[in-house]
GROMACS .gro file of C-alpha atoms in nm:
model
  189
    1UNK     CA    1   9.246  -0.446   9.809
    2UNK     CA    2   9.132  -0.805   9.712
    3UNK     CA    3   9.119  -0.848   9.301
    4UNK     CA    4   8.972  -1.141   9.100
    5UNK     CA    5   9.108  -1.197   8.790
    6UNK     CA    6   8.955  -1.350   8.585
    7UNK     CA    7   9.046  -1.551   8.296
    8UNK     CA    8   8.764  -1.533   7.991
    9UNK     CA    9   8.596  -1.795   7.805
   10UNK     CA   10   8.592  -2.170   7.945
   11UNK     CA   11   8.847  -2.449   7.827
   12UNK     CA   12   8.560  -2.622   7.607
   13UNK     CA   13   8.447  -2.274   7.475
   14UNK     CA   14   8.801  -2.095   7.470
   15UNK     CA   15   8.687  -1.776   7.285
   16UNK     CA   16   8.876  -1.611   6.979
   17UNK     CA   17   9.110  -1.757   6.801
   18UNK     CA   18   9.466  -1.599   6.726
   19UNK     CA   19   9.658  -1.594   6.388
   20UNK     CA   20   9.902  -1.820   6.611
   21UNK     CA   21   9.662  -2.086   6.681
   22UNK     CA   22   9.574  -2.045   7.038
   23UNK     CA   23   9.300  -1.932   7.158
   24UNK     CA   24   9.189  -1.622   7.391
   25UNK     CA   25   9.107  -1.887   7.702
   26UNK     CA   26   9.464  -2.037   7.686
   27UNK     CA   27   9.690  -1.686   7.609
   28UNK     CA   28   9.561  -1.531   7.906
   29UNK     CA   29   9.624  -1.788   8.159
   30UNK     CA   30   9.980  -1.679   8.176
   31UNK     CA   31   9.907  -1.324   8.196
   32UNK     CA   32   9.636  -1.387   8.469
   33UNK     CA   33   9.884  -1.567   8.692
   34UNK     CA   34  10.130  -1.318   8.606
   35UNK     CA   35   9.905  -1.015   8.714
   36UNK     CA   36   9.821  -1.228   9.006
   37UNK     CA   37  10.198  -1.290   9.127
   38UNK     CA   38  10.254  -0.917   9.061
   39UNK     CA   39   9.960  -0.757   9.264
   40UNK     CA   40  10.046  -1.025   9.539
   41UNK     CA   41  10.417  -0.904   9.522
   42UNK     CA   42  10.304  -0.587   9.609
   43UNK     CA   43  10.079  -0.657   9.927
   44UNK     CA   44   9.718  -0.677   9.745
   45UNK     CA   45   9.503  -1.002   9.762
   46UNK     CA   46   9.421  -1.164   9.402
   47UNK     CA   47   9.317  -1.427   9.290
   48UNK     CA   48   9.325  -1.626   8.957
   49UNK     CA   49   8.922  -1.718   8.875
   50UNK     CA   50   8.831  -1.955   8.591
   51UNK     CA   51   8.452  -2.027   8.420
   52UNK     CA   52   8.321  -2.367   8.526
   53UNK     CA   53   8.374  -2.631   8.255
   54UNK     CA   54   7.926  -2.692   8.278
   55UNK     CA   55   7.752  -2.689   7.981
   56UNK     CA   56   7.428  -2.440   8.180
   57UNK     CA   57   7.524  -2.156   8.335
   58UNK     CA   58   7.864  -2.107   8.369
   59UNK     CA   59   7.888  -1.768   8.393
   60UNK     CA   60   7.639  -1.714   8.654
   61UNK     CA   61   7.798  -1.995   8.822
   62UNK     CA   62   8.144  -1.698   8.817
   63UNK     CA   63   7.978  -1.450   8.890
   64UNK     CA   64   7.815  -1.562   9.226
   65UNK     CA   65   8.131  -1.703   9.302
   66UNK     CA   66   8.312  -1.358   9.254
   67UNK     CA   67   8.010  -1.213   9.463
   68UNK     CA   68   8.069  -1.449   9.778
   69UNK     CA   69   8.413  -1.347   9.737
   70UNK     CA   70   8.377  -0.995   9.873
   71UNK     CA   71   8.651  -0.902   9.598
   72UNK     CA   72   8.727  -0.503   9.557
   73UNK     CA   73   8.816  -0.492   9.177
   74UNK     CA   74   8.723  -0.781   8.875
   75UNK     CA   75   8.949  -0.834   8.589
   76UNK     CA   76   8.837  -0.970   8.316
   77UNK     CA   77   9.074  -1.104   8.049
   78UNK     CA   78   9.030  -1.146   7.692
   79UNK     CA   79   9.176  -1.047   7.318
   80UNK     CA   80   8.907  -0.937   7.055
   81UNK     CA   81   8.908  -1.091   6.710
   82UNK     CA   82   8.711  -1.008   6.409
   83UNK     CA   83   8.783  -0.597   6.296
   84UNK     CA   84   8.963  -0.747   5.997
   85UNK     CA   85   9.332  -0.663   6.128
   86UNK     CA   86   9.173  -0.327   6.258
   87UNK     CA   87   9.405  -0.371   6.600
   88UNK     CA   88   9.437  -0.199   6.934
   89UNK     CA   89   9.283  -0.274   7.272
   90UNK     CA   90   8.963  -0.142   7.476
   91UNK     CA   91   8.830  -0.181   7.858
   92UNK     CA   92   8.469  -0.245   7.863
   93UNK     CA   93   8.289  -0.113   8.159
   94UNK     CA   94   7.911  -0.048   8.272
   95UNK     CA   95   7.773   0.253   8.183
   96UNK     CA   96   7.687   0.371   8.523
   97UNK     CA   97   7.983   0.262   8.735
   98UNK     CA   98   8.221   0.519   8.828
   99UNK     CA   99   8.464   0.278   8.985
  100UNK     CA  100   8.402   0.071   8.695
  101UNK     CA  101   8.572   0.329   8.481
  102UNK     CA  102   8.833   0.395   8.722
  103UNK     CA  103   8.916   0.053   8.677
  104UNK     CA  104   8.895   0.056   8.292
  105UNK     CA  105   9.129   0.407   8.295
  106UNK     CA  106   9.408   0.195   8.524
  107UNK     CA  107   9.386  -0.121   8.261
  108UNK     CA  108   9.429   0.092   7.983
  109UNK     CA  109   9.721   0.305   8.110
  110UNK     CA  110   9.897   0.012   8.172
  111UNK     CA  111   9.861  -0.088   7.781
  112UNK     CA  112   9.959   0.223   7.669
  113UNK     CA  113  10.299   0.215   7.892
  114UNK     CA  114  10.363  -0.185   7.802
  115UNK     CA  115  10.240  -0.176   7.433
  116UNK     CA  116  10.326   0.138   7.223
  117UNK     CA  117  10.288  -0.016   6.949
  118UNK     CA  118   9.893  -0.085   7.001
  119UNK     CA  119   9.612   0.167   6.916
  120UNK     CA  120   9.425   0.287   7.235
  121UNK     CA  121   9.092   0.222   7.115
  122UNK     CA  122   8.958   0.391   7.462
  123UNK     CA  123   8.718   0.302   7.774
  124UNK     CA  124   8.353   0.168   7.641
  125UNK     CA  125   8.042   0.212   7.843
  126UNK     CA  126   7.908  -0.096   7.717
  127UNK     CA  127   7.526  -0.123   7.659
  128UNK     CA  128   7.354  -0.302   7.939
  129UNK     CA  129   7.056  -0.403   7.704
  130UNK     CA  130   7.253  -0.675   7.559
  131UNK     CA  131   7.262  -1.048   7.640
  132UNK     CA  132   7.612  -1.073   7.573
  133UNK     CA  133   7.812  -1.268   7.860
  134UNK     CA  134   8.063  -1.041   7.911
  135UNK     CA  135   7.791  -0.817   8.001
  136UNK     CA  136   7.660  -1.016   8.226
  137UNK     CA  137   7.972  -1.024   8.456
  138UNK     CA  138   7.972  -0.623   8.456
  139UNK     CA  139   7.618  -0.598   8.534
  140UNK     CA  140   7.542  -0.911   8.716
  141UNK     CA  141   7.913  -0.826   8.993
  142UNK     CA  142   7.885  -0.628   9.330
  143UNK     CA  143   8.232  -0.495   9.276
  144UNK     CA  144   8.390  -0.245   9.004
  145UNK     CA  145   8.466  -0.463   8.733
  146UNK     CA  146   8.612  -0.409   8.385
  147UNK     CA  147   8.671  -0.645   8.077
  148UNK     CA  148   9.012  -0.575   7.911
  149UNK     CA  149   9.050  -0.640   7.562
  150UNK     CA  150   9.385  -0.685   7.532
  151UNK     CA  151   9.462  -0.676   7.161
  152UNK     CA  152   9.321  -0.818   6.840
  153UNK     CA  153   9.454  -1.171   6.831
  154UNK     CA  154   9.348  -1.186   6.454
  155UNK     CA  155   9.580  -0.893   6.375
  156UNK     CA  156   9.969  -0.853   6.394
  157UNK     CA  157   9.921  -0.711   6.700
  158UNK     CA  158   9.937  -1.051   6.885
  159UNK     CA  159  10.288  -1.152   6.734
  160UNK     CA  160  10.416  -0.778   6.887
  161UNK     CA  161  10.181  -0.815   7.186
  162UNK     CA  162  10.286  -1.208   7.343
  163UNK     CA  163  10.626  -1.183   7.460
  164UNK     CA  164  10.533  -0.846   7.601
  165UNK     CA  165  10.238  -1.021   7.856
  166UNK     CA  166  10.495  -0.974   8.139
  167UNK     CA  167  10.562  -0.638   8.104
  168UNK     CA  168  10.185  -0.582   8.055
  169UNK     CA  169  10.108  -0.776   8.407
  170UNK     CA  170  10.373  -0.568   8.567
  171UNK     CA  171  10.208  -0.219   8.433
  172UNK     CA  172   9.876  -0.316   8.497
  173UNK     CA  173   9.961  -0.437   8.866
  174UNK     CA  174  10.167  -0.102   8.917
  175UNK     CA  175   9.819   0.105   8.798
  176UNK     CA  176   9.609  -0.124   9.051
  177UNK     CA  177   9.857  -0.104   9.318
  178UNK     CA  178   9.777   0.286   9.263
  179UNK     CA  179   9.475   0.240   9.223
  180UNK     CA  180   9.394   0.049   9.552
  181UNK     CA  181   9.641   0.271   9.797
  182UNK     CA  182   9.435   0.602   9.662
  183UNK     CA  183   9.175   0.426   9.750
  184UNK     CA  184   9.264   0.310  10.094
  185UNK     CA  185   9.379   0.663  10.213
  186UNK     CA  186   9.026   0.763  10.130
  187UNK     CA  187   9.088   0.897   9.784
  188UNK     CA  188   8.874   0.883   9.485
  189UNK     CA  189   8.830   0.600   9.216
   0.00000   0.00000   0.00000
């Protein structure tokens, strides 16, 4: 199976901020390459996608990219900020994708293996009537596609949830590598 992860957010727009400082953009590039190396490890094809740095239309400028890709699976990176300290992670997915979900279910299994410690705050349909950009790359994508939400960086979460990114990219690989060989028999998503 070919995957694209993608890392959310652009360097000059770089997302959420953390109680640590860094922002959402620059934590996930080491988990990205990290999932990466560990799908790759494992015989799948993946590779590391970033937003271009353009001030117009950056995300559509991803997303056709992705689509001339002919990629399987899109990961989508990012931490949420903003619940007041309310914690845990979610996978976003469209409404009416089945794979999608699949997808989403695989992410999140993987956080609940690698992070104990972090509420499962479940799979969310997300509303396709929205303008947000993050909707845009799960309705605008040919293939299954999920954003994972991998923590609130504005809760004490993150300070549990960074030196744990490695065991995260392992787990989530693991659940794709699953994922993809059920596929490839003929299985379900």
């Amino acid at each position: 199976m070919r995957f694209a992860v993608v890392i959310g957010h652009r360097r000059d727009r770089q997302g959420a901020r953390a109680l640590s400082g860094i922002y959402e953009w620059e934590w996930n590039i080491p988990l990205g390459a990290r999932l990466c190396g560990e799908l790759e490890a494992a015989g799948q094809e993946a590779d590391l996608l970033f937003r271009p740095n353009v001030s117009r239309g950056a995300i559509s400028k991803l997303v056709e990219r992705i689509n001339e890709g002919d990629y399987d699976a899109v990961i989508s990176l990012h931490f949420n900020a903003g619940a007041g300290g309310a914690g845990g992670h979610v996978m976003l997915h469209h409404p009416q994708s089945t794979r999608g979900a699949a997808l989403a279910r695989a992410c999140s299994g993987a956080h609940m293996i690698a992070l104990p410690g972090i509420r499962d705050r479940g799979l969310w349909p997300t509303k396709v009537n929205g303008a947000g950009t993050e909707l845009y790359i799960l309705t605008r994508t040919f293939a299954p596609t999920t954003v994972v939400e991998s923590h609130y960086g504005d809760s004490l979460d993150h300070e549990y949830v960074t030196p744990l990114r490695g065991k995260l990219a392992r787990e989530m690989a693991k659940r794709l590598v699953q994922l993809a060989n059920r596929v490839d028999s003929g299985g379900q998503w």
